[in-house]
mmCIF file of C-alpha atoms and ligand atoms in Angstrom:
data_model
loop_
_atom_site.group_PDB
_atom_site.id
_atom_site.type_symbol
_atom_site.label_atom_id
_atom_site.label_comp_id
_atom_site.label_asym_id
_atom_site.label_seq_id
_atom_site.Cartn_x
_atom_site.Cartn_y
_atom_site.Cartn_z
ATOM 1 C CA MET A 24 -16.742 21.642 14.074
ATOM 2 C CA LYS A 25 -16.164 18.633 11.902
ATOM 3 C CA SER A 26 -14.372 16.516 13.489
ATOM 4 C CA VAL A 27 -12.709 13.931 10.874
ATOM 5 C CA ARG A 28 -11.253 14.823 7.867
ATOM 6 C CA VAL A 29 -12.296 12.964 4.065
ATOM 7 C CA VAL A 30 -10.389 12.962 1.192
ATOM 8 C CA VAL A 31 -11.672 11.485 -2.248
ATOM 9 C CA VAL A 32 -9.989 11.142 -4.873
ATOM 10 C CA GLY A 33 -11.284 11.375 -8.136
ATOM 11 C CA ALA A 34 -14.144 13.978 -10.167
ATOM 12 C CA GLY A 35 -16.109 11.768 -12.498
ATOM 13 C CA VAL A 36 -19.961 10.369 -11.882
ATOM 14 C CA VAL A 37 -18.556 7.587 -9.318
ATOM 15 C CA GLY A 38 -15.957 10.125 -6.907
ATOM 16 C CA PHE A 39 -18.678 13.083 -7.056
ATOM 17 C CA SER A 40 -21.485 10.205 -6.184
ATOM 18 C CA THR A 41 -19.499 9.104 -3.315
ATOM 19 C CA ALA A 42 -18.358 12.933 -2.036
ATOM 20 C CA VAL A 43 -22.346 13.548 -2.405
ATOM 21 C CA CYS A 44 -23.126 10.243 -0.075
ATOM 22 C CA ILE A 45 -20.881 11.025 2.395
ATOM 23 C CA ALA A 46 -21.085 15.055 2.998
ATOM 24 C CA GLU A 47 -24.772 14.679 2.798
ATOM 25 C CA ALA A 48 -25.037 11.414 5.052
ATOM 26 C CA LEU A 49 -22.226 12.672 7.739
ATOM 27 C CA PRO A 50 -22.305 16.115 8.761
ATOM 28 C CA PHE A 51 -19.428 15.649 11.369
ATOM 29 C CA CYS A 52 -17.622 14.932 8.359
ATOM 30 C CA SER A 53 -15.004 17.525 5.817
ATOM 31 C CA VAL A 54 -15.237 16.013 3.040
ATOM 32 C CA THR A 55 -12.426 17.124 0.198
ATOM 33 C CA LEU A 56 -12.778 15.767 -3.288
ATOM 34 C CA LEU A 57 -9.182 16.141 -5.128
ATOM 35 C CA ALA A 58 -8.975 15.479 -9.110
ATOM 36 C CA GLU A 59 -6.501 16.126 -12.091
ATOM 37 C CA LYS A 60 -9.288 16.099 -14.144
ATOM 38 C CA PHE A 61 -12.654 17.940 -14.132
ATOM 39 C CA SER A 62 -15.841 17.587 -16.365
ATOM 40 C CA PRO A 63 -15.839 18.098 -19.320
ATOM 41 C CA ASP A 64 -12.156 16.205 -19.739
ATOM 42 C CA THR A 65 -13.184 12.983 -17.875
ATOM 43 C CA THR A 66 -13.831 9.370 -19.040
ATOM 44 C CA SER A 67 -17.626 10.028 -17.501
ATOM 45 C CA ASP A 68 -17.690 13.084 -19.854
ATOM 46 C CA VAL A 69 -17.951 10.853 -22.321
ATOM 47 C CA ALA A 70 -20.233 7.784 -21.462
ATOM 48 C CA ALA A 71 -23.542 8.036 -23.575
ATOM 49 C CA GLY A 72 -24.835 7.204 -20.227
ATOM 50 C CA LEU A 73 -27.859 4.474 -21.014
ATOM 51 C CA LEU A 74 -28.648 2.354 -17.769
ATOM 52 C CA PHE A 75 -27.976 -1.279 -18.269
ATOM 53 C CA ALA A 76 -26.310 -3.196 -16.412
ATOM 54 C CA PRO A 77 -23.620 -6.079 -16.923
ATOM 55 C CA LYS A 78 -23.166 -9.155 -14.453
ATOM 56 C CA PHE A 79 -19.705 -9.755 -12.961
ATOM 57 C CA PRO A 80 -18.405 -12.947 -12.350
ATOM 58 C CA ASP A 81 -17.121 -12.948 -9.126
ATOM 59 C CA ILE A 82 -19.455 -10.432 -6.977
ATOM 60 C CA PRO A 83 -22.769 -12.127 -5.605
ATOM 61 C CA LEU A 84 -25.632 -11.214 -7.603
ATOM 62 C CA GLU A 85 -27.797 -9.572 -4.527
ATOM 63 C CA ARG A 86 -24.971 -7.189 -4.191
ATOM 64 C CA GLN A 87 -25.045 -6.271 -7.956
ATOM 65 C CA ARG A 88 -28.824 -6.131 -7.715
ATOM 66 C CA HIS A 89 -28.664 -3.427 -4.824
ATOM 67 C CA TRP A 90 -25.834 -1.689 -6.663
ATOM 68 C CA PHE A 91 -28.340 -1.440 -10.252
ATOM 69 C CA LYS A 92 -31.823 -0.905 -8.491
ATOM 70 C CA ASN A 93 -29.944 2.057 -5.877
ATOM 71 C CA SER A 94 -29.212 3.602 -8.929
ATOM 72 C CA PHE A 95 -32.250 3.623 -10.737
ATOM 73 C CA ASP A 96 -33.674 4.508 -7.982
ATOM 74 C CA HIS A 97 -32.291 7.675 -7.560
ATOM 75 C CA LEU A 98 -31.638 8.383 -10.824
ATOM 76 C CA LEU A 99 -35.660 8.002 -11.598
ATOM 77 C CA ALA A 100 -36.274 9.891 -8.925
ATOM 78 C CA ILE A 101 -34.322 12.765 -10.482
ATOM 79 C CA SER A 102 -36.063 11.914 -13.902
ATOM 80 C CA GLN A 103 -38.898 12.798 -12.276
ATOM 81 C CA SER A 104 -38.743 15.898 -10.415
ATOM 82 C CA GLN A 105 -38.236 19.629 -11.713
ATOM 83 C CA HIS A 106 -34.554 18.863 -11.608
ATOM 84 C CA SER A 107 -34.314 16.287 -14.624
ATOM 85 C CA PRO A 108 -33.227 19.234 -17.288
ATOM 86 C CA ASP A 109 -30.412 20.727 -14.908
ATOM 87 C CA ALA A 110 -29.224 17.622 -13.856
ATOM 88 C CA GLY A 111 -29.473 16.285 -17.238
ATOM 89 C CA VAL A 112 -31.586 12.857 -16.370
ATOM 90 C CA MET A 113 -34.099 11.745 -18.531
ATOM 91 C CA LEU A 114 -36.520 9.091 -19.564
ATOM 92 C CA SER A 115 -35.506 7.306 -22.524
ATOM 93 C CA SER A 116 -37.355 4.390 -24.286
ATOM 94 C CA GLY A 117 -36.482 2.034 -26.943
ATOM 95 C CA TRP A 118 -35.382 -1.348 -27.735
ATOM 96 C CA GLN A 119 -32.095 -4.319 -27.372
ATOM 97 C CA ILE A 120 -31.903 -6.417 -30.328
ATOM 98 C CA PHE A 121 -30.495 -9.634 -31.087
ATOM 99 C CA LYS A 122 -29.532 -11.249 -34.570
ATOM 100 C CA ASP A 123 -29.650 -14.423 -32.609
ATOM 101 C CA VAL A 124 -31.684 -15.532 -29.369
ATOM 102 C CA PRO A 125 -29.743 -15.245 -26.203
ATOM 103 C CA ALA A 126 -29.194 -17.626 -23.671
ATOM 104 C CA ASP A 127 -30.764 -15.386 -20.893
ATOM 105 C CA LYS A 128 -33.862 -14.031 -22.496
ATOM 106 C CA THR A 129 -34.753 -12.250 -18.992
ATOM 107 C CA PRO A 130 -31.654 -10.725 -17.476
ATOM 108 C CA PHE A 131 -31.443 -9.489 -13.687
ATOM 109 C CA TRP A 132 -32.274 -5.865 -14.509
ATOM 110 C CA SER A 133 -34.929 -6.300 -16.568
ATOM 111 C CA GLU A 134 -37.398 -6.324 -13.118
ATOM 112 C CA PHE A 135 -35.916 -2.627 -12.617
ATOM 113 C CA MET A 136 -36.595 -1.487 -15.707
ATOM 114 C CA ILE A 137 -40.154 0.207 -16.805
ATOM 115 C CA GLY A 138 -41.906 -2.091 -18.992
ATOM 116 C CA PHE A 139 -40.068 -4.630 -19.884
ATOM 117 C CA ARG A 140 -41.465 -6.948 -22.665
ATOM 118 C CA PHE A 141 -40.034 -9.384 -25.313
ATOM 119 C CA MET A 142 -40.238 -7.193 -28.748
ATOM 120 C CA THR A 143 -43.251 -8.070 -30.942
ATOM 121 C CA ASP A 144 -42.893 -9.823 -34.441
ATOM 122 C CA SER A 145 -44.017 -6.084 -35.678
ATOM 123 C CA GLU A 146 -41.105 -3.801 -33.757
ATOM 124 C CA LEU A 147 -38.734 -6.753 -34.900
ATOM 125 C CA LYS A 148 -39.746 -6.088 -38.986
ATOM 126 C CA LEU A 149 -38.237 -2.738 -38.524
ATOM 127 C CA PHE A 150 -34.525 -4.472 -37.679
ATOM 128 C CA PRO A 151 -34.408 -7.151 -40.581
ATOM 129 C CA GLY A 152 -31.538 -9.906 -39.560
ATOM 130 C CA HIS A 153 -32.987 -9.549 -35.894
ATOM 131 C CA LYS A 154 -34.534 -12.805 -34.126
ATOM 132 C CA PHE A 155 -35.240 -11.061 -30.574
ATOM 133 C CA GLY A 156 -35.461 -8.145 -28.700
ATOM 134 C CA HIS A 157 -36.269 -6.833 -25.602
ATOM 135 C CA ALA A 158 -38.663 -3.431 -25.433
ATOM 136 C CA PHE A 159 -37.814 -1.302 -21.971
ATOM 137 C CA THR A 160 -37.831 2.451 -20.713
ATOM 138 C CA THR A 161 -34.304 2.888 -18.828
ATOM 139 C CA ILE A 162 -33.145 6.219 -17.881
ATOM 140 C CA LYS A 163 -30.222 8.532 -19.942
ATOM 141 C CA CYS A 164 -27.952 10.218 -17.169
ATOM 142 C CA GLU A 165 -25.985 12.625 -19.265
ATOM 143 C CA CYS A 166 -22.410 13.351 -16.929
ATOM 144 C CA SER A 167 -21.367 16.000 -18.597
ATOM 145 C CA THR A 168 -24.649 17.850 -16.658
ATOM 146 C CA TYR A 169 -25.123 15.524 -14.459
ATOM 147 C CA VAL A 170 -21.717 15.967 -12.586
ATOM 148 C CA PRO A 171 -21.593 19.441 -13.050
ATOM 149 C CA TRP A 172 -24.895 19.176 -10.914
ATOM 150 C CA LEU A 173 -23.391 16.549 -8.541
ATOM 151 C CA GLU A 174 -21.149 18.861 -7.759
ATOM 152 C CA ASN A 175 -22.676 21.419 -6.740
ATOM 153 C CA ARG A 176 -25.058 19.295 -4.342
ATOM 154 C CA PHE A 177 -21.465 18.216 -3.040
ATOM 155 C CA ARG A 178 -20.912 22.121 -2.435
ATOM 156 C CA LYS A 179 -23.669 22.817 -1.386
ATOM 157 C CA ALA A 180 -22.992 19.923 1.462
ATOM 158 C CA GLY A 181 -20.053 21.835 2.671
ATOM 159 C CA GLY A 182 -17.717 19.682 0.498
ATOM 160 C CA HIS A 183 -14.589 21.541 -0.849
ATOM 161 C CA VAL A 184 -13.017 20.673 -3.933
ATOM 162 C CA GLU A 185 -9.361 21.126 -4.956
ATOM 163 C CA GLN A 186 -7.690 20.417 -8.460
ATOM 164 C CA ARG A 187 -4.425 18.388 -7.867
ATOM 165 C CA LYS A 188 -3.078 15.262 -9.238
ATOM 166 C CA VAL A 189 -2.248 12.340 -6.639
ATOM 167 C CA TYR A 190 1.492 10.642 -6.752
ATOM 168 C CA SER A 191 0.849 8.760 -3.588
ATOM 169 C CA LEU A 192 -1.435 7.794 -0.792
ATOM 170 C CA ASP A 193 1.304 9.007 1.092
ATOM 171 C CA GLU A 194 0.795 12.927 0.208
ATOM 172 C CA LEU A 195 -2.545 12.364 1.542
ATOM 173 C CA SER A 196 -2.299 10.917 5.235
ATOM 174 C CA SER A 197 -0.826 13.774 6.763
ATOM 175 C CA SER A 198 -3.694 15.862 5.992
ATOM 176 C CA TYR A 199 -6.546 13.546 6.084
ATOM 177 C CA ASP A 200 -7.870 10.298 8.553
ATOM 178 C CA LEU A 201 -9.190 8.431 6.069
ATOM 179 C CA ILE A 202 -8.540 8.522 1.883
ATOM 180 C CA VAL A 203 -12.119 7.073 -0.691
ATOM 181 C CA ASN A 204 -10.518 6.416 -3.582
ATOM 182 C CA CYS A 205 -12.572 6.586 -6.770
ATOM 183 C CA SER A 206 -9.384 7.140 -9.381
ATOM 184 C CA GLY A 207 -11.001 4.922 -11.767
ATOM 185 C CA LEU A 208 -8.079 4.079 -14.354
ATOM 186 C CA GLY A 209 -6.033 6.432 -12.242
ATOM 187 C CA SER A 210 -6.039 3.421 -9.975
ATOM 188 C CA LYS A 211 -3.483 1.140 -11.693
ATOM 189 C CA THR A 212 -0.469 3.604 -11.094
ATOM 190 C CA LEU A 213 -2.036 5.381 -7.735
ATOM 191 C CA VAL A 214 -2.352 2.062 -6.382
ATOM 192 C CA GLY A 215 -0.423 -0.230 -8.475
ATOM 193 C CA ASP A 216 -3.565 -1.772 -9.530
ATOM 194 C CA GLU A 217 -2.646 -4.550 -12.200
ATOM 195 C CA GLN A 218 -5.483 -5.513 -12.892
ATOM 196 C CA VAL A 219 -7.337 -2.129 -14.233
ATOM 197 C CA TYR A 220 -7.256 -1.556 -17.726
ATOM 198 C CA PRO A 221 -8.577 0.662 -20.643
ATOM 199 C CA ILE A 222 -11.565 -0.047 -23.563
ATOM 200 C CA ARG A 223 -11.124 2.168 -25.609
ATOM 201 C CA GLY A 224 -14.630 3.837 -26.912
ATOM 202 C CA GLN A 225 -15.414 6.418 -29.505
ATOM 203 C CA VAL A 226 -18.893 7.903 -29.899
ATOM 204 C CA LEU A 227 -20.229 10.383 -31.899
ATOM 205 C CA LYS A 228 -22.703 13.136 -31.069
ATOM 206 C CA LEU A 229 -25.425 13.503 -34.325
ATOM 207 C CA GLU A 230 -27.579 16.642 -35.110
ATOM 208 C CA ALA A 231 -30.932 14.173 -35.793
ATOM 209 C CA PRO A 232 -33.716 15.566 -34.284
ATOM 210 C CA TRP A 233 -36.418 12.757 -35.292
ATOM 211 C CA LEU A 234 -34.660 9.859 -33.754
ATOM 212 C CA GLN A 235 -36.602 9.442 -30.441
ATOM 213 C CA HIS A 236 -35.760 5.437 -29.457
ATOM 214 C CA PHE A 237 -32.541 4.394 -28.460
ATOM 215 C CA ILE A 238 -31.458 0.876 -30.285
ATOM 216 C CA ARG A 239 -28.590 -0.874 -28.848
ATOM 217 C CA ALA A 240 -27.332 -4.114 -30.553
ATOM 218 C CA GLY A 241 -27.029 -7.020 -28.306
ATOM 219 C CA ASP A 242 -23.167 -7.790 -28.564
ATOM 220 C CA GLY A 243 -23.001 -3.558 -27.336
ATOM 221 C CA MET A 244 -20.769 -2.684 -30.269
ATOM 222 C CA THR A 245 -23.593 -0.560 -31.961
ATOM 223 C CA TYR A 246 -25.904 1.974 -30.466
ATOM 224 C CA ILE A 247 -28.292 4.984 -31.404
ATOM 225 C CA TYR A 248 -29.363 6.857 -28.315
ATOM 226 C CA PRO A 249 -30.863 10.110 -28.588
ATOM 227 C CA GLY A 250 -30.165 12.641 -25.813
ATOM 228 C CA ARG A 251 -30.823 16.063 -24.384
ATOM 229 C CA ASP A 252 -28.385 17.988 -27.240
ATOM 230 C CA GLY A 253 -28.030 15.434 -29.844
ATOM 231 C CA VAL A 254 -27.938 11.861 -30.409
ATOM 232 C CA THR A 255 -24.795 9.419 -29.360
ATOM 233 C CA ALA A 256 -23.807 6.841 -31.950
ATOM 234 C CA GLY A 257 -21.592 4.353 -30.776
ATOM 235 C CA GLY A 258 -18.987 2.184 -30.777
ATOM 236 C CA THR A 259 -16.015 0.989 -30.316
ATOM 237 C CA ARG A 260 -14.288 -1.635 -27.672
ATOM 238 C CA GLN A 261 -10.691 -1.893 -28.027
ATOM 239 C CA GLU A 262 -9.159 -3.757 -25.398
ATOM 240 C CA GLY A 263 -6.017 -2.628 -23.756
ATOM 241 C CA ASP A 264 -5.874 0.658 -26.105
ATOM 242 C CA TRP A 265 -4.918 4.020 -24.405
ATOM 243 C CA ARG A 266 -5.479 6.316 -27.143
ATOM 244 C CA LEU A 267 -7.935 9.460 -26.691
ATOM 245 C CA HIS A 268 -7.139 10.688 -29.856
ATOM 246 C CA VAL A 269 -9.837 10.202 -32.287
ATOM 247 C CA ASP A 270 -9.995 7.434 -35.251
ATOM 248 C CA GLU A 271 -11.440 8.231 -38.881
ATOM 249 C CA ASP A 272 -11.637 5.148 -39.269
ATOM 250 C CA ASP A 273 -13.931 4.013 -36.287
ATOM 251 C CA THR A 274 -15.486 7.487 -37.482
ATOM 252 C CA LYS A 275 -16.339 5.892 -40.569
ATOM 253 C CA SER A 276 -17.609 2.285 -38.879
ATOM 254 C CA ILE A 277 -20.097 3.698 -36.734
ATOM 255 C CA LEU A 278 -21.679 5.607 -38.974
ATOM 256 C CA GLU A 279 -21.872 2.678 -41.620
ATOM 257 C CA ARG A 280 -23.274 0.067 -38.462
ATOM 258 C CA CYS A 281 -25.575 3.061 -37.219
ATOM 259 C CA SER A 282 -26.926 3.660 -40.860
ATOM 260 C CA ARG A 283 -27.490 -0.535 -41.088
ATOM 261 C CA LEU A 284 -29.628 -0.331 -38.124
ATOM 262 C CA VAL A 285 -30.918 2.973 -39.226
ATOM 263 C CA PRO A 286 -30.760 4.121 -42.342
ATOM 264 C CA SER A 287 -31.539 7.923 -42.004
ATOM 265 C CA VAL A 288 -28.677 7.531 -39.238
ATOM 266 C CA SER A 289 -26.879 8.525 -43.000
ATOM 267 C CA LYS A 290 -28.626 12.051 -43.474
ATOM 268 C CA ALA A 291 -28.089 13.426 -39.602
ATOM 269 C CA LYS A 292 -24.923 15.856 -38.688
ATOM 270 C CA VAL A 293 -21.769 14.988 -37.041
ATOM 271 C CA LEU A 294 -21.922 17.372 -34.214
ATOM 272 C CA SER A 295 -18.379 16.267 -32.200
ATOM 273 C CA LYS A 296 -16.329 13.037 -31.731
ATOM 274 C CA LEU A 297 -15.682 12.092 -28.690
ATOM 275 C CA VAL A 298 -13.011 9.254 -27.189
ATOM 276 C CA GLY A 299 -12.954 7.619 -23.669
ATOM 277 C CA LEU A 300 -11.120 4.874 -21.715
ATOM 278 C CA ARG A 301 -13.257 2.934 -19.645
ATOM 279 C CA PRO A 302 -11.854 2.104 -16.309
ATOM 280 C CA THR A 303 -11.867 -1.678 -16.972
ATOM 281 C CA ARG A 304 -11.861 -4.308 -13.788
ATOM 282 C CA LYS A 305 -13.207 -7.614 -14.237
ATOM 283 C CA ASN A 306 -14.790 -6.862 -11.265
ATOM 284 C CA PRO A 307 -15.273 -3.140 -9.869
ATOM 285 C CA ARG A 308 -13.428 -2.697 -6.863
ATOM 286 C CA VAL A 309 -15.775 -1.439 -3.651
ATOM 287 C CA GLU A 310 -13.767 -2.322 -0.609
ATOM 288 C CA ARG A 311 -11.811 -0.840 2.171
ATOM 289 C CA GLU A 312 -8.690 -1.567 3.393
ATOM 290 C CA LEU A 313 -6.130 -0.040 5.876
ATOM 291 C CA VAL A 314 -2.918 1.077 4.572
ATOM 292 C CA GLN A 315 0.186 1.838 6.030
ATOM 293 C CA LEU A 316 1.012 5.094 5.461
ATOM 294 C CA GLN A 317 3.963 7.347 6.577
ATOM 295 C CA GLY A 318 3.615 5.024 9.311
ATOM 296 C CA ARG A 319 0.450 4.705 9.942
ATOM 297 C CA ARG A 320 -2.403 2.901 9.386
ATOM 298 C CA VAL A 321 -4.624 4.951 7.257
ATOM 299 C CA PRO A 322 -8.397 3.382 6.401
ATOM 300 C CA VAL A 323 -8.784 3.712 2.225
ATOM 301 C CA VAL A 324 -12.175 2.576 0.905
ATOM 302 C CA HIS A 325 -11.863 2.153 -2.953
ATOM 303 C CA ASN A 326 -14.209 2.054 -5.830
ATOM 304 C CA TYR A 327 -13.586 2.131 -8.981
ATOM 305 C CA GLY A 328 -13.022 -0.367 -12.237
ATOM 306 C CA HIS A 329 -16.634 -0.458 -13.192
ATOM 307 C CA GLY A 330 -15.949 -0.314 -17.001
ATOM 308 C CA GLY A 331 -18.451 0.294 -19.146
ATOM 309 C CA TRP A 332 -20.820 0.826 -16.368
ATOM 310 C CA GLY A 333 -20.279 3.397 -14.276
ATOM 311 C CA VAL A 334 -22.479 6.060 -14.931
ATOM 312 C CA THR A 335 -25.098 3.171 -14.328
ATOM 313 C CA LEU A 336 -23.462 1.769 -10.940
ATOM 314 C CA ALA A 337 -22.375 4.887 -9.455
ATOM 315 C CA TRP A 338 -24.751 5.755 -7.010
ATOM 316 C CA GLY A 339 -25.116 2.432 -6.075
ATOM 317 C CA THR A 340 -21.645 1.611 -5.159
ATOM 318 C CA ALA A 341 -21.464 5.520 -3.932
ATOM 319 C CA LEU A 342 -23.990 4.162 -0.950
ATOM 320 C CA ASP A 343 -22.006 0.872 -0.513
ATOM 321 C CA ALA A 344 -18.919 2.619 -0.262
ATOM 322 C CA LEU A 345 -20.758 5.097 2.557
ATOM 323 C CA GLY A 346 -21.350 2.035 4.174
ATOM 324 C CA LEU A 347 -17.647 1.224 4.085
ATOM 325 C CA VAL A 348 -16.544 4.528 5.408
ATOM 326 C CA ARG A 349 -18.933 4.685 8.363
ATOM 327 C CA GLN A 350 -17.338 1.002 9.078
ATOM 328 C CA CYS A 351 -13.883 2.685 9.056
ATOM 329 C CA LEU A 352 -15.041 5.621 10.996
ATOM 330 C CA HIS A 353 -16.635 2.688 13.704
ATOM 331 C CA GLU A 354 -13.285 1.320 13.852
ATOM 332 C CA MET A 355 -10.873 4.689 14.207
ATOM 333 C CA PRO A 356 -9.431 5.226 17.046
ATOM 334 C CA LEU A 357 -11.467 7.857 19.450
ATOM 335 C CA GLN A 358 -8.893 10.414 19.536
ATOM 336 C CA ALA A 359 -9.082 10.583 15.342
ATOM 337 C CA LYS A 360 -12.965 11.339 15.644
ATOM 338 C CA LEU A 361 -12.480 14.340 18.361
HETATM 339 P P1 FAD B 422 -13.494 8.584 -14.680
HETATM 340 O O1 FAD B 422 -14.458 9.531 -14.995
HETATM 341 O O2 FAD B 422 -12.705 8.299 -14.989
HETATM 342 O O3 FAD B 422 -13.123 9.712 -13.085
HETATM 343 C C1 FAD B 422 -11.552 9.053 -12.946
HETATM 344 C C2 FAD B 422 -11.515 10.813 -11.995
HETATM 345 O O4 FAD B 422 -10.424 10.542 -11.398
HETATM 346 C C3 FAD B 422 -10.764 11.943 -12.928
HETATM 347 O O5 FAD B 422 -11.472 12.727 -12.574
HETATM 348 C C4 FAD B 422 -9.299 11.800 -13.232
HETATM 349 O O6 FAD B 422 -8.557 12.996 -13.096
HETATM 350 C C5 FAD B 422 -9.228 11.040 -11.055
HETATM 351 N N1 FAD B 422 -7.847 10.886 -11.310
HETATM 352 C C6 FAD B 422 -7.204 9.506 -11.354
HETATM 353 N N2 FAD B 422 -5.995 9.441 -10.913
HETATM 354 C C7 FAD B 422 -6.041 10.794 -10.492
HETATM 355 C C8 FAD B 422 -4.523 10.877 -10.173
HETATM 356 N N3 FAD B 422 -3.278 10.307 -9.494
HETATM 357 N N4 FAD B 422 -4.981 12.263 -8.797
HETATM 358 C C9 FAD B 422 -6.115 12.584 -8.928
HETATM 359 N N5 FAD B 422 -6.550 12.372 -9.787
HETATM 360 C C10 FAD B 422 -6.702 11.303 -10.140
HETATM 361 N N6 FAD B 422 -21.186 3.706 -18.407
HETATM 362 C C11 FAD B 422 -23.111 4.072 -18.384
HETATM 363 O O7 FAD B 422 -23.099 3.206 -17.309
HETATM 364 N N7 FAD B 422 -23.775 3.683 -19.360
HETATM 365 C C12 FAD B 422 -23.363 3.986 -20.882
HETATM 366 O O8 FAD B 422 -23.778 4.099 -21.882
HETATM 367 C C13 FAD B 422 -21.929 4.070 -21.073
HETATM 368 N N8 FAD B 422 -21.314 4.651 -22.072
HETATM 369 C C14 FAD B 422 -19.902 4.561 -22.372
HETATM 370 C C15 FAD B 422 -19.547 5.045 -23.850
HETATM 371 C C16 FAD B 422 -17.646 5.365 -23.849
HETATM 372 C C17 FAD B 422 -17.791 5.601 -24.916
HETATM 373 C C18 FAD B 422 -17.614 5.035 -22.751
HETATM 374 C C19 FAD B 422 -15.645 5.673 -22.993
HETATM 375 C C20 FAD B 422 -17.199 4.823 -21.540
HETATM 376 C C21 FAD B 422 -18.960 5.000 -21.299
HETATM 377 N N9 FAD B 422 -19.440 4.588 -19.900
HETATM 378 C C22 FAD B 422 -20.542 4.160 -19.488
HETATM 379 C C23 FAD B 422 -18.930 3.737 -18.951
HETATM 380 C C24 FAD B 422 -18.179 5.173 -18.208
HETATM 381 O O9 FAD B 422 -18.551 6.361 -18.639
HETATM 382 C C25 FAD B 422 -16.976 4.827 -16.953
HETATM 383 O O10 FAD B 422 -17.895 3.806 -16.404
HETATM 384 C C26 FAD B 422 -17.464 5.654 -15.786
HETATM 385 O O11 FAD B 422 -17.059 7.329 -16.624
HETATM 386 C C27 FAD B 422 -16.236 5.508 -14.859
HETATM 387 O O12 FAD B 422 -16.285 6.876 -14.064
HETATM 388 P P2 FAD B 422 -15.362 7.236 -13.037
HETATM 389 O O13 FAD B 422 -15.316 8.234 -11.354
HETATM 390 O O14 FAD B 422 -14.928 5.527 -12.281
HETATM 391 O O15 FAD B 422 -13.942 7.287 -13.649
#
């Protein structure tokens, strides 16, 4: 019999990654995932889904390296397996280009990428006005396919899924022994976190099958990422902007900037326009606490605030969150585990 009742709030790439990790590793737990919105209506569905990594200021680099490496290894294994088309996970090769040579020419994640090297002069000639660049193979993880694939994996591991908005963690305290919060931007109200805020991103899906390489401007503002069902062209980074509708000025600006990098983009057909709000925080919150709910101290594990890097870091932080869940279970009074 399943003895510990765990609830995961959130059905984006972080919520489902975390739910799968817990359900598969801890068969004595009954795991339920609750969320207001599911694919295709989450931020994760908008993500371009290319694996890069940022550097968060207050998290030890070793921990960030683990997050990135664990995610990369997990997705690389899928990309090289028969599951690749069903999961929407594939290799992607291309260039990151800079107008000025960056201070950190060899970012920490470079050792995990396949074939990472500096661009040659003949490659740089393809992008006039750019002085430096990285060439490498990474992974593209298309969440509108990958998250439903994870949901299937979660259900196979015995997980339950329920559509529901949670207004307060109090609502969950009588039905569950442990709460895992993967509510992204929703954490602003759900757990009153004033540090989490949106960075609005708009992208276009283009029909341009002749484009085969990813191209990313070093400042992250302009990118062209070929994928399974079209090319993702971006982007925007509007801090504190909650607008979820398409802005046609942004559409124009994205097409202009991308065409400047690759002139044939101007010939591409625009298939769709998407907007998402990156759940941003100075540092993602992957930690545990005991919260007083309805007169009971309930363990809560948080895993949210990945900003523009949630696809890249989802599996790595999910494994970290699983470790925190194990610690909570270890400390739980015996009767809760019986
Ligand atoms: P979400 O996908 O937003 O999911 C949050 C979930 O919590 C939803 O199911 C929601 O309904 C639920 N929820 C919230 N509050 C409540 C509540 N009170 N009750 C019940 N449910 C609740 N990342 C990369 O790594 N690589 C990229 O190339 C990349 N490109 C991007 C491009 C754009 C334009 C954008 C917008 C983002 C991009 N990202 C990228 C970032 C990535 O999309 C996010 O980091 C990631 O989707 C966050 O996932 P999440 O599961 O935390 O949040």
